[in-house]
Short mmCIF file of C-alpha atoms in Angstrom, two decimals:
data_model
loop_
_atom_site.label_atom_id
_atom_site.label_comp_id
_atom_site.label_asym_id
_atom_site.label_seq_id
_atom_site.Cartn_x
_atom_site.Cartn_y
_atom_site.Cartn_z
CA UNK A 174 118.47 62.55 -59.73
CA UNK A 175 119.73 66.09 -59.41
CA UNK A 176 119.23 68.56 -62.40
CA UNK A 177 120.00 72.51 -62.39
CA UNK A 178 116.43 74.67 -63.31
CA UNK A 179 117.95 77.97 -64.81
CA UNK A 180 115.48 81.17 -64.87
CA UNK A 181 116.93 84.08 -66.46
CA UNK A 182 120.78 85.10 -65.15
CA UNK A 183 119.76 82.72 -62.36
CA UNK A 184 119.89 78.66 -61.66
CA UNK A 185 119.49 76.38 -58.70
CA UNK A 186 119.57 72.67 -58.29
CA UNK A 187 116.63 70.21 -57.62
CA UNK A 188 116.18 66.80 -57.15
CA UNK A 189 113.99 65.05 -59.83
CA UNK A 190 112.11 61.85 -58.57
CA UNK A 191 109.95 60.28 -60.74
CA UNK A 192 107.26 57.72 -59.10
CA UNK A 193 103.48 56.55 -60.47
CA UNK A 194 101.02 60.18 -59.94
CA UNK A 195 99.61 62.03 -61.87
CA UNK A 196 100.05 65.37 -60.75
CA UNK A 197 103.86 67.38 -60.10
CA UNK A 198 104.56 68.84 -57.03
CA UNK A 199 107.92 70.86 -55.84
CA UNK A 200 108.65 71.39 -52.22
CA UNK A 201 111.27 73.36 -50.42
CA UNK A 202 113.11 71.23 -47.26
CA UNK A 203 114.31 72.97 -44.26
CA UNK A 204 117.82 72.42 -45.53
CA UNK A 205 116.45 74.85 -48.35
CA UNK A 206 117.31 71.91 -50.64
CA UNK A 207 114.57 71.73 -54.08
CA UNK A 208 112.42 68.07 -54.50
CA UNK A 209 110.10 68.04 -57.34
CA UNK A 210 107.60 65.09 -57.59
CA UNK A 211 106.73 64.20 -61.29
CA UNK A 212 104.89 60.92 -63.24
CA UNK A 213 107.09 58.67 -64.77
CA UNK A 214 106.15 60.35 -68.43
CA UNK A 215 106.18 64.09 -67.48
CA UNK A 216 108.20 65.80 -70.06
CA UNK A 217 110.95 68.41 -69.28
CA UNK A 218 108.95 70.82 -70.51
CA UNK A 219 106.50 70.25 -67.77
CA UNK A 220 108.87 70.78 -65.09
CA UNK A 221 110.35 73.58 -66.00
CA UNK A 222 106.96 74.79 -66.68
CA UNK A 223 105.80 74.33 -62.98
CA UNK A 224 109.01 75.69 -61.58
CA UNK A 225 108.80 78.83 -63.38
CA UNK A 226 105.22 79.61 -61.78
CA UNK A 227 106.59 78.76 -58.78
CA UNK A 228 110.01 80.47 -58.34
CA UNK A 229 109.47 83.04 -56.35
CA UNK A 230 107.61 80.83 -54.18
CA UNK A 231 110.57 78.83 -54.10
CA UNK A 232 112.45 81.88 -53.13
CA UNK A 233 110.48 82.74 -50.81
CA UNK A 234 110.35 78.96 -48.56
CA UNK A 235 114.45 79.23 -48.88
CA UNK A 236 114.69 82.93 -47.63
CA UNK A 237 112.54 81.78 -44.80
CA UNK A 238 114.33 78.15 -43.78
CA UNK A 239 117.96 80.57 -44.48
CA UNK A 240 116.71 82.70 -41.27
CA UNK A 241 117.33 79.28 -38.73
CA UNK A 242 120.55 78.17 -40.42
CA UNK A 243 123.48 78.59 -37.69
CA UNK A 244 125.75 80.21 -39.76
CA UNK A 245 129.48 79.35 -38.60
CA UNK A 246 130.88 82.59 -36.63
CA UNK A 247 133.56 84.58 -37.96
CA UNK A 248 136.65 85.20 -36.13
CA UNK A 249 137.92 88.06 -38.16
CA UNK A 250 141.57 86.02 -38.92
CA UNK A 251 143.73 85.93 -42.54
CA UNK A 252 141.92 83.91 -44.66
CA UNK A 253 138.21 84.35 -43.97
CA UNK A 254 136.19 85.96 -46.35
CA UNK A 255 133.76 89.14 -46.55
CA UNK A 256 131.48 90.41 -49.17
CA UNK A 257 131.69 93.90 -50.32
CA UNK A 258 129.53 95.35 -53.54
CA UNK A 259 128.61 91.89 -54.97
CA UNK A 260 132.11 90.05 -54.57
CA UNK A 261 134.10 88.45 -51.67
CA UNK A 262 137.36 89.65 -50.90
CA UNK A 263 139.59 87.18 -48.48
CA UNK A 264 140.78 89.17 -45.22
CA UNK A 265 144.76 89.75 -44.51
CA UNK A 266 145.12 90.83 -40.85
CA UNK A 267 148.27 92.59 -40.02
CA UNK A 268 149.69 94.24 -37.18
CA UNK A 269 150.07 97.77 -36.88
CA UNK A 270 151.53 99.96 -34.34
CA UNK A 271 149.08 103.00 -34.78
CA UNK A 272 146.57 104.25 -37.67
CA UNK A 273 144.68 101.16 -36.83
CA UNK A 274 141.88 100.80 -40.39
CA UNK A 275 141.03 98.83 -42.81
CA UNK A 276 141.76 99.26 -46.96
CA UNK A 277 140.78 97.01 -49.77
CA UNK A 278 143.85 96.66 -51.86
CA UNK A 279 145.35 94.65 -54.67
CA UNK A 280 141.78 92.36 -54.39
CA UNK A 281 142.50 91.89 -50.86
CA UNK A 282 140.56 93.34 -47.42
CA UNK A 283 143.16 94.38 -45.08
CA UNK A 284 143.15 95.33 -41.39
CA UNK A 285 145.44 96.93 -39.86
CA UNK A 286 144.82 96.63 -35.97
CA UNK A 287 146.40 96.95 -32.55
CA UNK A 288 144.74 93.54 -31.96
CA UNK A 289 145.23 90.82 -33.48
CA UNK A 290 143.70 88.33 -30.91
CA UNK A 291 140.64 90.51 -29.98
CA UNK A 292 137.75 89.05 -32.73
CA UNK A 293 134.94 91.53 -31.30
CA UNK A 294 137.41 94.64 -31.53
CA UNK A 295 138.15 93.21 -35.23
CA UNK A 296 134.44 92.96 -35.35
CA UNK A 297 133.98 96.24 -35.12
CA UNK A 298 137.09 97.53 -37.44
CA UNK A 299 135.29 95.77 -40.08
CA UNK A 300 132.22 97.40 -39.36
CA UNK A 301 133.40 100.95 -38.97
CA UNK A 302 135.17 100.62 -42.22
CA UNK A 303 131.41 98.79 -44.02
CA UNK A 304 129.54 102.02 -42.50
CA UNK A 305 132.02 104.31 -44.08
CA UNK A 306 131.76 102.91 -47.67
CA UNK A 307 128.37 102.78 -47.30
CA UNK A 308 127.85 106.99 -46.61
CA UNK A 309 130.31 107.09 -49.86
CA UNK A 310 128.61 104.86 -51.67
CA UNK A 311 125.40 105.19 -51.36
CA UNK A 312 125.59 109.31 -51.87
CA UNK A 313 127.09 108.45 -55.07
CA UNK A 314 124.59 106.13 -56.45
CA UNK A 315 121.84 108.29 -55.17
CA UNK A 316 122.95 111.19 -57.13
CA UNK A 317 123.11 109.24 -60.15
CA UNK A 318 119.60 107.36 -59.34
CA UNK A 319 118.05 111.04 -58.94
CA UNK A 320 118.92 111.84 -62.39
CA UNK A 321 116.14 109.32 -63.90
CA UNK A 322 113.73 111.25 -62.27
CA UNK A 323 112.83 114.79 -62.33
CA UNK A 324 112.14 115.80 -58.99
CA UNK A 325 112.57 119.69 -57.48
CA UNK A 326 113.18 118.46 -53.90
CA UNK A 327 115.80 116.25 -53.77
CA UNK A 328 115.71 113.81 -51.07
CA UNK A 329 118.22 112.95 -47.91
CA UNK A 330 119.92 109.74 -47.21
CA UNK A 331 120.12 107.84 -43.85
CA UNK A 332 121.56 105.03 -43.31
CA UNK A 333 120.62 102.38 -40.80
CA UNK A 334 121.23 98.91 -39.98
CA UNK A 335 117.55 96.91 -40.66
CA UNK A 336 116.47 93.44 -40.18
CA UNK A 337 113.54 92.91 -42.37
CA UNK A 338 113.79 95.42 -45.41
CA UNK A 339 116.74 96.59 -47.99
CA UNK A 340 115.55 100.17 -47.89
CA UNK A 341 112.32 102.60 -47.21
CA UNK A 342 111.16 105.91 -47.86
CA UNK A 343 110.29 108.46 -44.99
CA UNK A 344 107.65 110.95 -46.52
CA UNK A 345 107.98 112.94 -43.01
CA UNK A 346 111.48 113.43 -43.25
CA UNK A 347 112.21 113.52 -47.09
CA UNK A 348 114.61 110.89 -46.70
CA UNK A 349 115.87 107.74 -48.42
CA UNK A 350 116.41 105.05 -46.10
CA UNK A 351 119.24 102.53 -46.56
CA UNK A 352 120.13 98.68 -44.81
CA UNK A 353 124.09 99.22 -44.16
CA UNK A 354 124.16 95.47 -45.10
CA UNK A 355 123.24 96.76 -48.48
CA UNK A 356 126.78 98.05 -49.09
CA UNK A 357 127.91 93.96 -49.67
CA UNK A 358 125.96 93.77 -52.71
CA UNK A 359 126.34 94.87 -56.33
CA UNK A 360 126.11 98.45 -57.30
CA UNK A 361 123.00 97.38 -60.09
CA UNK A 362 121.41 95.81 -56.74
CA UNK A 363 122.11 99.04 -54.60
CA UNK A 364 120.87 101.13 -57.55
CA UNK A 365 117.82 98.99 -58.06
CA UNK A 366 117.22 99.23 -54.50
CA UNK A 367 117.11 103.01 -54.56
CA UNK A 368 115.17 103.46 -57.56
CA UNK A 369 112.39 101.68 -56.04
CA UNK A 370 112.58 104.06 -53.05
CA UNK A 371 112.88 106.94 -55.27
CA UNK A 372 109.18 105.66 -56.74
CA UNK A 373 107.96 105.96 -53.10
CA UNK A 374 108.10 109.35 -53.33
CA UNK A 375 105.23 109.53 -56.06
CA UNK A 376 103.96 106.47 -55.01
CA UNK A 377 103.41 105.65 -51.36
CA UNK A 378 102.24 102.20 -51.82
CA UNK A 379 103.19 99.60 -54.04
CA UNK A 380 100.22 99.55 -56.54
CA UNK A 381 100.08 99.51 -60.28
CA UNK A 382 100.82 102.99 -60.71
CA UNK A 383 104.03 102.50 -58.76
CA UNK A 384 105.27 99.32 -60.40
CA UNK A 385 104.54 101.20 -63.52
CA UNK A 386 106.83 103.67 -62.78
CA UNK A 387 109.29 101.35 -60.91
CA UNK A 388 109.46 99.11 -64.55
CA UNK A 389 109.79 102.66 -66.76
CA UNK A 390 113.02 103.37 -64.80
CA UNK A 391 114.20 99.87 -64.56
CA UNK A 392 112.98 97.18 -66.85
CA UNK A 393 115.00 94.91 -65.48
CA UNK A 394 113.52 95.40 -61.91
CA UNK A 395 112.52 91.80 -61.12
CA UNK A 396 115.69 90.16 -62.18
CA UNK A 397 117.46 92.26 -59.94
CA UNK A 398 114.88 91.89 -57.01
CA UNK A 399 115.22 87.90 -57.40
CA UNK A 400 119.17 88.36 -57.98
CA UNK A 401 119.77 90.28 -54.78
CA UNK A 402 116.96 87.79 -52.90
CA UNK A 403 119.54 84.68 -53.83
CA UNK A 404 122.06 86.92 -51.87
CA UNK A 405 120.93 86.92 -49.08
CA UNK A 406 120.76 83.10 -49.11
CA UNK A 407 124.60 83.02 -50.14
CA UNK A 408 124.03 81.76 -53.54
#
């Protein structure tokens, strides 16, 4: 039987099967799909009990399975969509004679290109365009980030395209360091994304005295770090 565990902002379904044991169990399938194991008496309670404690674990199996999933290839035609700061905007592909770029307008992504058949030239339209609102972007939110702290040096801001990480902080350069990728989620996940690099710069690692820090700028730091987690996994 399939039931929906909600945590916070957040829910994902399971499948429920009770059978004669004693003891629950929840386990994550390669298809990233949720079984929990329960006795035929367990109370809801229970579950959702046991799922709480283990939700990040949860997150974590899914996040891993996600990395093997074929994902189906874009071709960069009308009608496919793209995700820009938290939503996804469908794609309009027109022909233009010059001024080839691309605009989001009227809820819509358009491109504007020489090439209409070409999907690796289109490929790269996009991506020129996602590299430019990220440099505007992320300057803006940085500024705004820096004024919850009260630092004298004020830090740089690269940004780089990064496979395992969201973001880092380079104490040798004095420089925030951004995923481009980030620029497809929501501003409070960009801004929660900075603010924990911004602790780096007190706070090298990530002990108490950081997460201290990291939760007196941002309460709300965990719900965003699980929030922008289920992104990644297209939820």
């Amino acid at each position: 039987m399939n039931h929906v565990f909600q945590y916070g902002n957040i829910s994902f379904h399971y499948k429920l099967i009770r059978e004669e044991r004693k003891t629950l169990s929840v386990t994550v399938l390669p298809t990233q799909k949720i079984i929990v194991k329960a006795p035929l008496q367990a109370p809801d309670d229970r579950i959702h009990a046991l799922l709480s404690r283990k939700f990040r674990w949860v997150l974590k199996q899914q996040r891993y399975f996600h990395q093997f999933k074929v994902e189906p290839q874009k071709e960069f035609v009308s009608g496919e969509t793209f995700r820009y700061r938290g939503r996804s905007y469908k794609l309009l592909v027109r022909r233009t004679g010059q001024n080839e770029h691309v605009k989001l307008q009227h809820g819509t992504l358009t491109m504007f290109t020489t090439q209409l058949g070409d999907a690796s030239y289109k490929r790269r339209l996009l991506e020129d365009w996602y590299i430019l609102k990220a440099h505007e972007v992320f300057s803006e939110r940085l500024q705004v980030c820096l004024e919850m702290f009260e630092y004298v040096n004020k830090p740089g801001l690269m940004i780089r395209q990064m496979t395992r990480r969201w973001g880092s902080y380079s104490h040798k350069t004095k420089r925030v360091i951004l995923n481009r990728e980030l620029i497809k989620a929501a501003t409070r996940h960009i801004d929660y994304v900075i603010i924990h690099e911004l602790c780096h710069i007190k706070h090298r690692k990530h002990n108490r005295a950081f997460y201290d820090l990291l939760a007196s700028k941002l309460h709300q730091w965990q719900q965003l770090k699980t929030e922008l987690e289920l992104s990644i996994l297209g939820k």
